[in-house]
PDB file of C-alpha atoms in Angstrom:
ATOM      1  CA  MET A   1       0.293  -1.692 127.219  1.00 85.00           C
ATOM      2  CA  SER A   2       0.121   0.154 124.927  1.00 95.00           C
ATOM      3  CA  GLY A   3      -0.975  -1.569 121.379  1.00 98.00           C
ATOM      4  CA  ALA A   4      -1.310  -0.148 117.616  1.00 98.00           C
ATOM      5  CA  LEU A   5      -4.245  -0.969 115.529  1.00 98.00           C
ATOM      6  CA  ILE A   6      -3.100   0.013 111.374  1.00 98.00           C
ATOM      7  CA  TYR A   7      -5.196   0.355 109.423  1.00 98.00           C
ATOM      8  CA  THR A   8      -5.806   1.914 106.038  1.00 97.00           C
ATOM      9  CA  LYS A   9      -7.972   5.011 106.551  1.00 97.00           C
ATOM     10  CA  GLU A  10     -10.266   3.247 103.573  1.00 96.00           C
ATOM     11  CA  GLU A  11     -10.495  -0.143 105.897  1.00 96.00           C
ATOM     12  CA  ALA A  12     -10.885   1.384 108.695  1.00 98.00           C
ATOM     13  CA  GLN A  13     -14.360   2.975 107.975  1.00 97.00           C
ATOM     14  CA  ARG A  14     -14.744   0.496 106.231  1.00 96.00           C
ATOM     15  CA  ASN A  15     -13.917  -2.360 109.062  1.00 97.00           C
ATOM     16  CA  ARG A  16     -15.890  -0.664 112.336  1.00 97.00           C
ATOM     17  CA  PHE A  17     -17.589  -3.783 114.189  1.00 98.00           C
ATOM     18  CA  ALA A  18     -13.836  -5.140 113.508  1.00 98.00           C
ATOM     19  CA  VAL A  19     -11.760  -1.500 114.640  1.00 98.00           C
ATOM     20  CA  SER A  20     -14.063  -1.732 117.790  1.00 98.00           C
ATOM     21  CA  LYS A  21     -13.330  -4.748 119.036  1.00 98.00           C
ATOM     22  CA  PHE A  22      -9.817  -4.696 118.827  1.00 98.00           C
ATOM     23  CA  LYS A  23     -10.179  -0.980 120.857  1.00 98.00           C
ATOM     24  CA  GLU A  24     -13.279  -3.017 123.580  1.00 98.00           C
ATOM     25  CA  ASN A  25     -10.816  -5.568 123.911  1.00 98.00           C
ATOM     26  CA  LEU A  26      -7.633  -4.585 123.868  1.00 98.00           C
ATOM     27  CA  GLY A  27      -7.528  -1.355 124.242  1.00 97.00           C
ATOM     28  CA  VAL A  28      -5.678  -0.159 121.209  1.00 98.00           C
ATOM     29  CA  HIS A  29      -5.337   3.249 119.380  1.00 98.00           C
ATOM     30  CA  LEU A  30      -6.301   2.756 115.807  1.00 98.00           C
ATOM     31  CA  VAL A  31      -3.727   4.286 113.131  1.00 98.00           C
ATOM     32  CA  ASP A  32      -3.056   4.822 109.496  1.00 98.00           C
ATOM     33  CA  GLU A  33      -0.283   3.458 107.577  1.00 98.00           C
ATOM     34  CA  SER A  34       1.751   6.154 107.526  1.00 98.00           C
ATOM     35  CA  TYR A  35       2.380   5.359 111.804  1.00 98.00           C
ATOM     36  CA  ARG A  36       5.904   5.038 113.002  1.00 97.00           C
ATOM     37  CA  GLY A  37       5.823   5.523 116.525  1.00 97.00           C
ATOM     38  CA  ASN A  38       6.378   3.551 120.060  1.00 95.00           C
ATOM     39  CA  ALA A  39       4.348   0.487 120.574  1.00 97.00           C
ATOM     40  CA  ASP A  40       4.688  -1.518 123.110  1.00 98.00           C
ATOM     41  CA  PHE A  41       2.433  -4.277 120.284  1.00 98.00           C
ATOM     42  CA  VAL A  42       1.038  -3.779 116.741  1.00 98.00           C
ATOM     43  CA  ILE A  43      -1.830  -5.511 114.263  1.00 98.00           C
ATOM     44  CA  ASN A  44      -0.910  -4.852 111.422  1.00 98.00           C
ATOM     45  CA  ARG A  45      -4.240  -5.083 109.067  1.00 98.00           C
ATOM     46  CA  THR A  46      -2.925  -3.191 106.416  1.00 97.00           C
ATOM     47  CA  ASN A  47      -1.086  -6.027 103.583  1.00 96.00           C
ATOM     48  CA  ASP A  48       1.799  -4.308 103.425  1.00 98.00           C
ATOM     49  CA  TYR A  49       4.397  -6.617 105.174  1.00 98.00           C
ATOM     50  CA  ASN A  50       6.893  -3.682 105.419  1.00 98.00           C
ATOM     51  CA  ILE A  51       5.111  -1.792 107.738  1.00 98.00           C
ATOM     52  CA  ALA A  52       5.509  -5.219 109.810  1.00 98.00           C
ATOM     53  CA  ALA A  53       8.578  -4.957 109.340  1.00 98.00           C
ATOM     54  CA  TYR A  54       9.511  -2.199 110.614  1.00 98.00           C
ATOM     55  CA  PHE A  55       8.225  -2.981 113.881  1.00 98.00           C
ATOM     56  CA  GLU A  56       9.845  -6.597 114.231  1.00 98.00           C
ATOM     57  CA  GLN A  57      12.894  -4.601 113.652  1.00 98.00           C
ATOM     58  CA  ASN A  58      12.733  -2.572 116.063  1.00 97.00           C
ATOM     59  CA  GLY A  59      11.920  -5.459 118.816  1.00 98.00           C
ATOM     60  CA  ILE A  60       8.227  -4.816 118.426  1.00 98.00           C
ATOM     61  CA  ARG A  61       5.567  -8.148 118.539  1.00 98.00           C
ATOM     62  CA  VAL A  62       3.432  -7.770 115.381  1.00 98.00           C
ATOM     63  CA  PHE A  63       0.106  -9.408 114.134  1.00 98.00           C
ATOM     64  CA  ASN A  64       0.688 -10.681 111.923  1.00 98.00           C
ATOM     65  CA  PRO A  65       4.431 -11.384 111.668  1.00 98.00           C
ATOM     66  CA  SER A  66       5.966  -9.775 108.044  1.00 98.00           C
ATOM     67  CA  SER A  67       6.906 -13.229 106.635  1.00 98.00           C
ATOM     68  CA  LEU A  68       3.434 -14.010 106.927  1.00 98.00           C
ATOM     69  CA  SER A  69       2.097 -11.327 105.789  1.00 98.00           C
ATOM     70  CA  ARG A  70       4.392 -11.035 102.132  1.00 98.00           C
ATOM     71  CA  LEU A  71       3.596 -14.132 101.818  1.00 98.00           C
ATOM     72  CA  ALA A  72       0.102 -14.023 101.728  1.00 98.00           C
ATOM     73  CA  ASN A  73       0.349 -10.682  99.800  1.00 97.00           C
ATOM     74  CA  ASP A  74       2.738 -11.929  96.820  1.00 98.00           C
ATOM     75  CA  LYS A  75       0.520 -15.160  95.130  1.00 97.00           C
ATOM     76  CA  GLN A  76       2.958 -15.811  92.940  1.00 97.00           C
ATOM     77  CA  LEU A  77       5.779 -15.667  95.521  1.00 98.00           C
ATOM     78  CA  CYS A  78       3.073 -18.211  97.750  1.00 98.00           C
ATOM     79  CA  TYR A  79       1.392 -20.831  95.447  1.00 98.00           C
ATOM     80  CA  GLU A  80       5.439 -21.764  95.185  1.00 98.00           C
ATOM     81  CA  PHE A  81       6.159 -22.038  98.133  1.00 98.00           C
ATOM     82  CA  MET A  82       2.765 -24.230  98.449  1.00 98.00           C
ATOM     83  CA  ALA A  83       4.253 -26.697  96.038  1.00 98.00           C
ATOM     84  CA  ASP A  84       7.867 -27.170  96.500  1.00 98.00           C
ATOM     85  CA  ASN A  85       6.119 -27.328 100.206  1.00 98.00           C
ATOM     86  CA  GLY A  86       4.351 -30.576  98.781  1.00 98.00           C
ATOM     87  CA  ILE A  87       1.193 -28.917  99.006  1.00 98.00           C
ATOM     88  CA  GLU A  88      -1.654 -28.777  96.058  1.00 98.00           C
ATOM     89  CA  ILE A  89      -2.345 -25.950  93.866  1.00 98.00           C
ATOM     90  CA  MET A  90      -3.251 -25.876  90.570  1.00 98.00           C
ATOM     91  CA  PRO A  91      -1.148 -25.673  88.322  1.00 98.00           C
ATOM     92  CA  ILE A  92       1.317 -21.285  87.725  1.00 98.00           C
ATOM     93  CA  ASN A  93       2.711 -19.863  84.488  1.00 97.00           C
ATOM     94  CA  TYR A  94      -0.400 -21.931  82.490  1.00 97.00           C
ATOM     95  CA  THR A  95      -0.212 -20.917  78.770  1.00 96.00           C
ATOM     96  CA  GLY A  96      -3.649 -22.749  78.141  1.00 96.00           C
ATOM     97  CA  VAL A  97      -7.504 -21.680  77.820  1.00 97.00           C
ATOM     98  CA  PRO A  98      -9.312 -20.610  79.753  1.00 97.00           C
ATOM     99  CA  VAL A  99      -7.354 -19.850  82.519  1.00 97.00           C
ATOM    100  CA  VAL A 100      -7.930 -17.014  85.531  1.00 96.00           C
ATOM    101  CA  LYS A 101      -5.612 -13.725  85.537  1.00 96.00           C
ATOM    102  CA  LYS A 102      -4.336 -12.522  89.260  1.00 96.00           C
ATOM    103  CA  LYS A 103      -3.454  -9.612  90.177  1.00 96.00           C
ATOM    104  CA  ILE A 104      -0.180 -11.282  92.783  1.00 97.00           C
ATOM    105  CA  ASP A 105      -1.304  -9.275  95.049  1.00 95.00           C
ATOM    106  CA  GLY A 106      -5.085  -8.566  94.719  1.00 91.00           C
ATOM    107  CA  HIS A 107      -7.504  -9.269  97.056  1.00 85.00           C
ATOM    108  CA  GLY A 108     -11.482 -10.009  96.928  1.00 77.00           C
ATOM    109  CA  GLY A 109     -11.637 -11.196  93.779  1.00 76.00           C
ATOM    110  CA  THR A 110     -12.326  -7.430  92.241  1.00 74.00           C
ATOM    111  CA  GLU A 111      -8.591  -8.248  90.732  1.00 86.00           C
ATOM    112  CA  VAL A 112      -9.574 -11.948  88.981  1.00 92.00           C
ATOM    113  CA  GLU A 113     -11.201 -12.426  85.294  1.00 94.00           C
ATOM    114  CA  MET A 114     -11.214 -14.829  83.065  1.00 95.00           C
ATOM    115  CA  LEU A 115     -10.044 -15.893  80.108  1.00 97.00           C
ATOM    116  CA  THR A 116     -10.776 -17.577  76.927  1.00 96.00           C
ATOM    117  CA  LYS A 117      -8.495 -16.074  74.931  1.00 96.00           C
ATOM    118  CA  ALA A 118      -4.631 -16.166  75.127  1.00 91.00           C
ATOM    119  CA  GLU A 119      -2.422 -13.667  75.479  1.00 95.00           C
ATOM    120  CA  ASP A 120       0.899 -12.544  76.866  1.00 96.00           C
ATOM    121  CA  PHE A 121       1.796 -13.057  80.671  1.00 96.00           C
ATOM    122  CA  GLN A 122       1.924  -9.902  81.770  1.00 96.00           C
ATOM    123  CA  GLU A 123       3.879  -8.194  84.848  1.00 96.00           C
ATOM    124  CA  GLY A 124       1.607  -8.883  88.458  1.00 96.00           C
ATOM    125  CA  TYR A 125      -0.702 -11.429  87.558  1.00 97.00           C
ATOM    126  CA  VAL A 126      -0.456 -15.363  87.873  1.00 97.00           C
ATOM    127  CA  TYR A 127      -1.991 -17.004  85.243  1.00 98.00           C
ATOM    128  CA  GLN A 128      -3.268 -20.388  86.484  1.00 98.00           C
ATOM    129  CA  LYS A 129      -5.575 -23.854  85.253  1.00 97.00           C
ATOM    130  CA  PRO A 130      -8.973 -23.315  86.818  1.00 97.00           C
ATOM    131  CA  CYS A 131     -10.580 -26.595  89.130  1.00 97.00           C
ATOM    132  CA  ASP A 132     -13.066 -27.662  87.798  1.00 96.00           C
ATOM    133  CA  THR A 133     -15.370 -26.928  89.957  1.00 94.00           C
ATOM    134  CA  LEU A 134     -16.272 -23.702  89.327  1.00 92.00           C
ATOM    135  CA  GLY A 135     -18.049 -21.176  92.058  1.00 91.00           C
ATOM    136  CA  ARG A 136     -17.612 -22.961  94.964  1.00 93.00           C
ATOM    137  CA  ASP A 137     -14.477 -22.465  97.204  1.00 95.00           C
ATOM    138  CA  LEU A 138     -13.736 -22.870 101.831  1.00 97.00           C
ATOM    139  CA  ARG A 139     -12.685 -20.909 103.817  1.00 97.00           C
ATOM    140  CA  VAL A 140     -10.923 -21.774 107.229  1.00 98.00           C
ATOM    141  CA  TRP A 141     -10.782 -19.421 110.157  1.00 98.00           C
ATOM    142  CA  VAL A 142      -7.081 -20.004 111.847  1.00 98.00           C
ATOM    143  CA  LEU A 143      -6.360 -18.438 115.117  1.00 98.00           C
ATOM    144  CA  GLY A 144      -2.570 -19.888 116.261  1.00 98.00           C
ATOM    145  CA  GLY A 145      -1.677 -22.909 114.478  1.00 98.00           C
ATOM    146  CA  GLU A 146      -5.917 -23.982 115.084  1.00 98.00           C
ATOM    147  CA  ILE A 147      -8.616 -24.354 113.285  1.00 98.00           C
ATOM    148  CA  VAL A 148     -11.534 -22.300 113.994  1.00 98.00           C
ATOM    149  CA  THR A 149     -14.175 -22.706 111.909  1.00 98.00           C
ATOM    150  CA  ALA A 150     -14.707 -23.093 108.429  1.00 98.00           C
ATOM    151  CA  ILE A 151     -17.168 -22.287 105.991  1.00 97.00           C
ATOM    152  CA  LEU A 152     -18.549 -23.290 101.682  1.00 96.00           C
ATOM    153  CA  ARG A 153     -19.302 -19.874  99.778  1.00 94.00           C
ATOM    154  CA  GLU A 154     -20.574 -20.924  96.424  1.00 91.00           C
ATOM    155  CA  SER A 155     -22.623 -18.150  93.615  1.00 84.00           C
ATOM    156  CA  LYS A 156     -24.730 -19.846  90.958  1.00 74.00           C
ATOM    157  CA  THR A 157     -24.003 -16.553  89.304  1.00 58.00           C
ATOM    158  CA  ASP A 158     -19.748 -16.391  88.659  1.00 57.00           C
ATOM    159  CA  PHE A 159     -16.881 -18.182  89.158  1.00 56.00           C
ATOM    160  CA  ARG A 160     -15.981 -15.971  91.995  1.00 52.00           C
ATOM    161  CA  SER A 161     -17.458 -17.578  95.237  1.00 49.00           C
ATOM    162  CA  ASN A 162     -16.625 -14.272  97.537  1.00 50.00           C
ATOM    163  CA  PHE A 163     -18.845 -13.673  99.917  1.00 46.00           C
ATOM    164  CA  CYS A 164     -18.099  -9.107  99.041  1.00 51.00           C
ATOM    165  CA  LEU A 165     -19.250 -10.295  95.446  1.00 49.00           C
ATOM    166  CA  GLY A 166     -22.770 -12.086  96.526  1.00 57.00           C
ATOM    167  CA  GLY A 167     -21.892 -15.537  96.875  1.00 73.00           C
ATOM    168  CA  SER A 168     -24.084 -17.211 100.145  1.00 86.00           C
ATOM    169  CA  ALA A 169     -21.629 -18.846 102.800  1.00 93.00           C
ATOM    170  CA  THR A 170     -22.349 -22.101 104.557  1.00 96.00           C
ATOM    171  CA  PRO A 171     -20.493 -23.415 107.337  1.00 97.00           C
ATOM    172  CA  TYR A 172     -18.877 -26.830 106.597  1.00 98.00           C
ATOM    173  CA  ALA A 173     -16.634 -30.319 108.947  1.00 98.00           C
ATOM    174  CA  LEU A 174     -13.452 -30.484 107.774  1.00 98.00           C
ATOM    175  CA  SER A 175     -12.700 -34.082 107.515  1.00 98.00           C
ATOM    176  CA  ALA A 176     -10.294 -35.756 108.880  1.00 98.00           C
ATOM    177  CA  ASP A 177      -8.008 -35.497 105.598  1.00 98.00           C
ATOM    178  CA  GLU A 178      -9.128 -32.085 105.065  1.00 98.00           C
ATOM    179  CA  LYS A 179      -8.131 -30.857 108.965  1.00 98.00           C
ATOM    180  CA  GLN A 180      -4.931 -32.630 108.080  1.00 98.00           C
ATOM    181  CA  LEU A 181      -4.493 -30.693 104.849  1.00 98.00           C
ATOM    182  CA  VAL A 182      -4.909 -27.651 107.236  1.00 98.00           C
ATOM    183  CA  LYS A 183      -2.744 -28.417 109.841  1.00 98.00           C
ATOM    184  CA  LYS A 184       0.523 -29.069 106.962  1.00 98.00           C
ATOM    185  CA  ILE A 185      -0.011 -26.099 105.957  1.00 98.00           C
ATOM    186  CA  THR A 186      -0.389 -24.160 109.011  1.00 98.00           C
ATOM    187  CA  ALA A 187       3.173 -26.430 110.500  1.00 98.00           C
ATOM    188  CA  LEU A 188       5.038 -24.720 107.181  1.00 98.00           C
ATOM    189  CA  VAL A 189       4.106 -21.318 108.276  1.00 98.00           C
ATOM    190  CA  GLN A 190       4.516 -18.857 111.334  1.00 98.00           C
ATOM    191  CA  SER A 191       1.107 -16.967 111.922  1.00 98.00           C
ATOM    192  CA  ASP A 192      -1.683 -15.813 114.525  1.00 98.00           C
ATOM    193  CA  TYR A 193      -4.930 -15.009 112.760  1.00 98.00           C
ATOM    194  CA  ILE A 194      -5.523 -15.798 109.416  1.00 98.00           C
ATOM    195  CA  GLY A 195      -7.531 -17.428 106.219  1.00 98.00           C
ATOM    196  CA  ILE A 196      -6.510 -19.605 104.929  1.00 98.00           C
ATOM    197  CA  ASP A 197      -8.615 -20.756 101.214  1.00 97.00           C
ATOM    198  CA  PHE A 198      -9.522 -23.201  98.808  1.00 98.00           C
ATOM    199  CA  ILE A 199     -10.991 -24.368  96.139  1.00 97.00           C
ATOM    200  CA  PHE A 200     -12.521 -27.228  94.633  1.00 97.00           C
ATOM    201  CA  ASN A 201     -10.520 -29.850  91.894  1.00 98.00           C
ATOM    202  CA  SER A 202     -11.468 -33.843  91.345  1.00 97.00           C
ATOM    203  CA  GLY A 203     -13.828 -33.786  94.745  1.00 95.00           C
ATOM    204  CA  ARG A 204     -10.162 -32.371  97.050  1.00 97.00           C
ATOM    205  CA  LEU A 205      -9.237 -29.152  98.573  1.00 98.00           C
ATOM    206  CA  VAL A 206      -6.843 -27.729  96.465  1.00 98.00           C
ATOM    207  CA  PHE A 207      -4.555 -25.057  98.314  1.00 98.00           C
ATOM    208  CA  ASN A 208      -6.006 -21.353  96.762  1.00 97.00           C
ATOM    209  CA  GLU A 209      -4.455 -18.124  98.788  1.00 97.00           C
ATOM    210  CA  ILE A 210      -3.868 -17.319 102.357  1.00 98.00           C
ATOM    211  CA  GLU A 211      -5.596 -14.091 103.304  1.00 97.00           C
ATOM    212  CA  ASP A 212      -3.252 -12.053 105.964  1.00 98.00           C
ATOM    213  CA  THR A 213      -5.607  -9.230 107.113  1.00 97.00           C
ATOM    214  CA  VAL A 214      -8.569 -11.919 107.082  1.00 97.00           C
ATOM    215  CA  GLY A 215     -12.464 -10.615 107.342  1.00 94.00           C
ATOM    216  CA  ALA A 216     -14.554 -12.225 109.826  1.00 95.00           C
ATOM    217  CA  ARG A 217     -18.175 -11.381 109.037  1.00 95.00           C
ATOM    218  CA  MET A 218     -18.896 -14.423 107.435  1.00 95.00           C
ATOM    219  CA  VAL A 219     -17.863 -15.815 110.947  1.00 97.00           C
ATOM    220  CA  TYR A 220     -20.194 -13.746 112.538  1.00 97.00           C
ATOM    221  CA  ASP A 221     -23.263 -14.152 110.061  1.00 95.00           C
ATOM    222  CA  GLN A 222     -23.569 -17.968 110.114  1.00 96.00           C
ATOM    223  CA  THR A 223     -22.213 -18.943 113.120  1.00 98.00           C
ATOM    224  CA  ASP A 224     -22.242 -17.928 117.011  1.00 98.00           C
ATOM    225  CA  ILE A 225     -18.368 -17.451 116.954  1.00 98.00           C
ATOM    226  CA  ASP A 226     -16.717 -14.591 118.368  1.00 98.00           C
ATOM    227  CA  ILE A 227     -13.612 -14.788 116.727  1.00 98.00           C
ATOM    228  CA  LEU A 228     -12.383 -11.679 117.143  1.00 98.00           C
ATOM    229  CA  SER A 229     -12.716 -11.364 120.739  1.00 98.00           C
ATOM    230  CA  LEU A 230     -11.200 -14.364 120.785  1.00 98.00           C
ATOM    231  CA  TYR A 231      -8.292 -13.045 118.630  1.00 98.00           C
ATOM    232  CA  CYS A 232      -7.879 -10.231 121.508  1.00 98.00           C
ATOM    233  CA  ASP A 233      -7.916 -13.054 123.536  1.00 98.00           C
ATOM    234  CA  TYR A 234      -5.040 -14.978 121.846  1.00 98.00           C
ATOM    235  CA  ILE A 235      -2.828 -11.740 121.823  1.00 98.00           C
ATOM    236  CA  LYS A 236      -2.731 -11.093 125.322  1.00 98.00           C
ATOM    237  CA  GLU A 237      -1.652 -15.079 126.259  1.00 98.00           C
ATOM    238  CA  GLU A 238       0.890 -13.969 123.284  1.00 98.00           C
ATOM    239  CA  LEU A 239       1.925 -10.706 125.335  1.00 98.00           C
ATOM    240  CA  LYS A 240       2.768 -12.445 128.519  1.00 96.00           C
ATOM    241  CA  LYS A 241       5.300 -15.089 127.141  1.00 92.00           C
TER     242      LYS A 241
END
């Protein structure tokens, strides 16, 4: 079968290791976000749900599906969805200070700031109450609805704990209750390979976001799990169905 691996040119360059894994295991051809050609399946690594929707409308299997990409890449929509389904979030549309201001479609913590003065809400941003444990969060990798691993990220210098911003990373053993929370979230969404990020508040995990095009650097850095090869194996099994 012929598969298309879609990255923006910038992200393909930044994720050369992942690109090589997909090519090695699946024989996919790398294309950019303008591609609208033929393929038996598509791996969409662009965060743009419109790309996934286009191929789905043409009967082509897309990893991840457009419904997941749309939800994961709109923080306001995702928070509202989770809250409506009984998943705890930190309050949004928050008018107090300090307040965390996040770009609705931002990634990697680069468009997140802590405001100490109130401002009028700007379109395209989420205003959220901060958790009580700053500089610490947890990412859980989920493949086909099953938990693969979890890694704790911490920063001693920034309220954002993103690994790409200099935070540390250590493997984390989920408790039974925490696994139950992850399972509850995964049951709400149709997904293939995602990261679910949590922050800590009052000593418990609170949902923060879903990563659609989740990276694997921390997994390879901190564990012996070849998670991208596992994802490729999963894709092969899905295509047999």
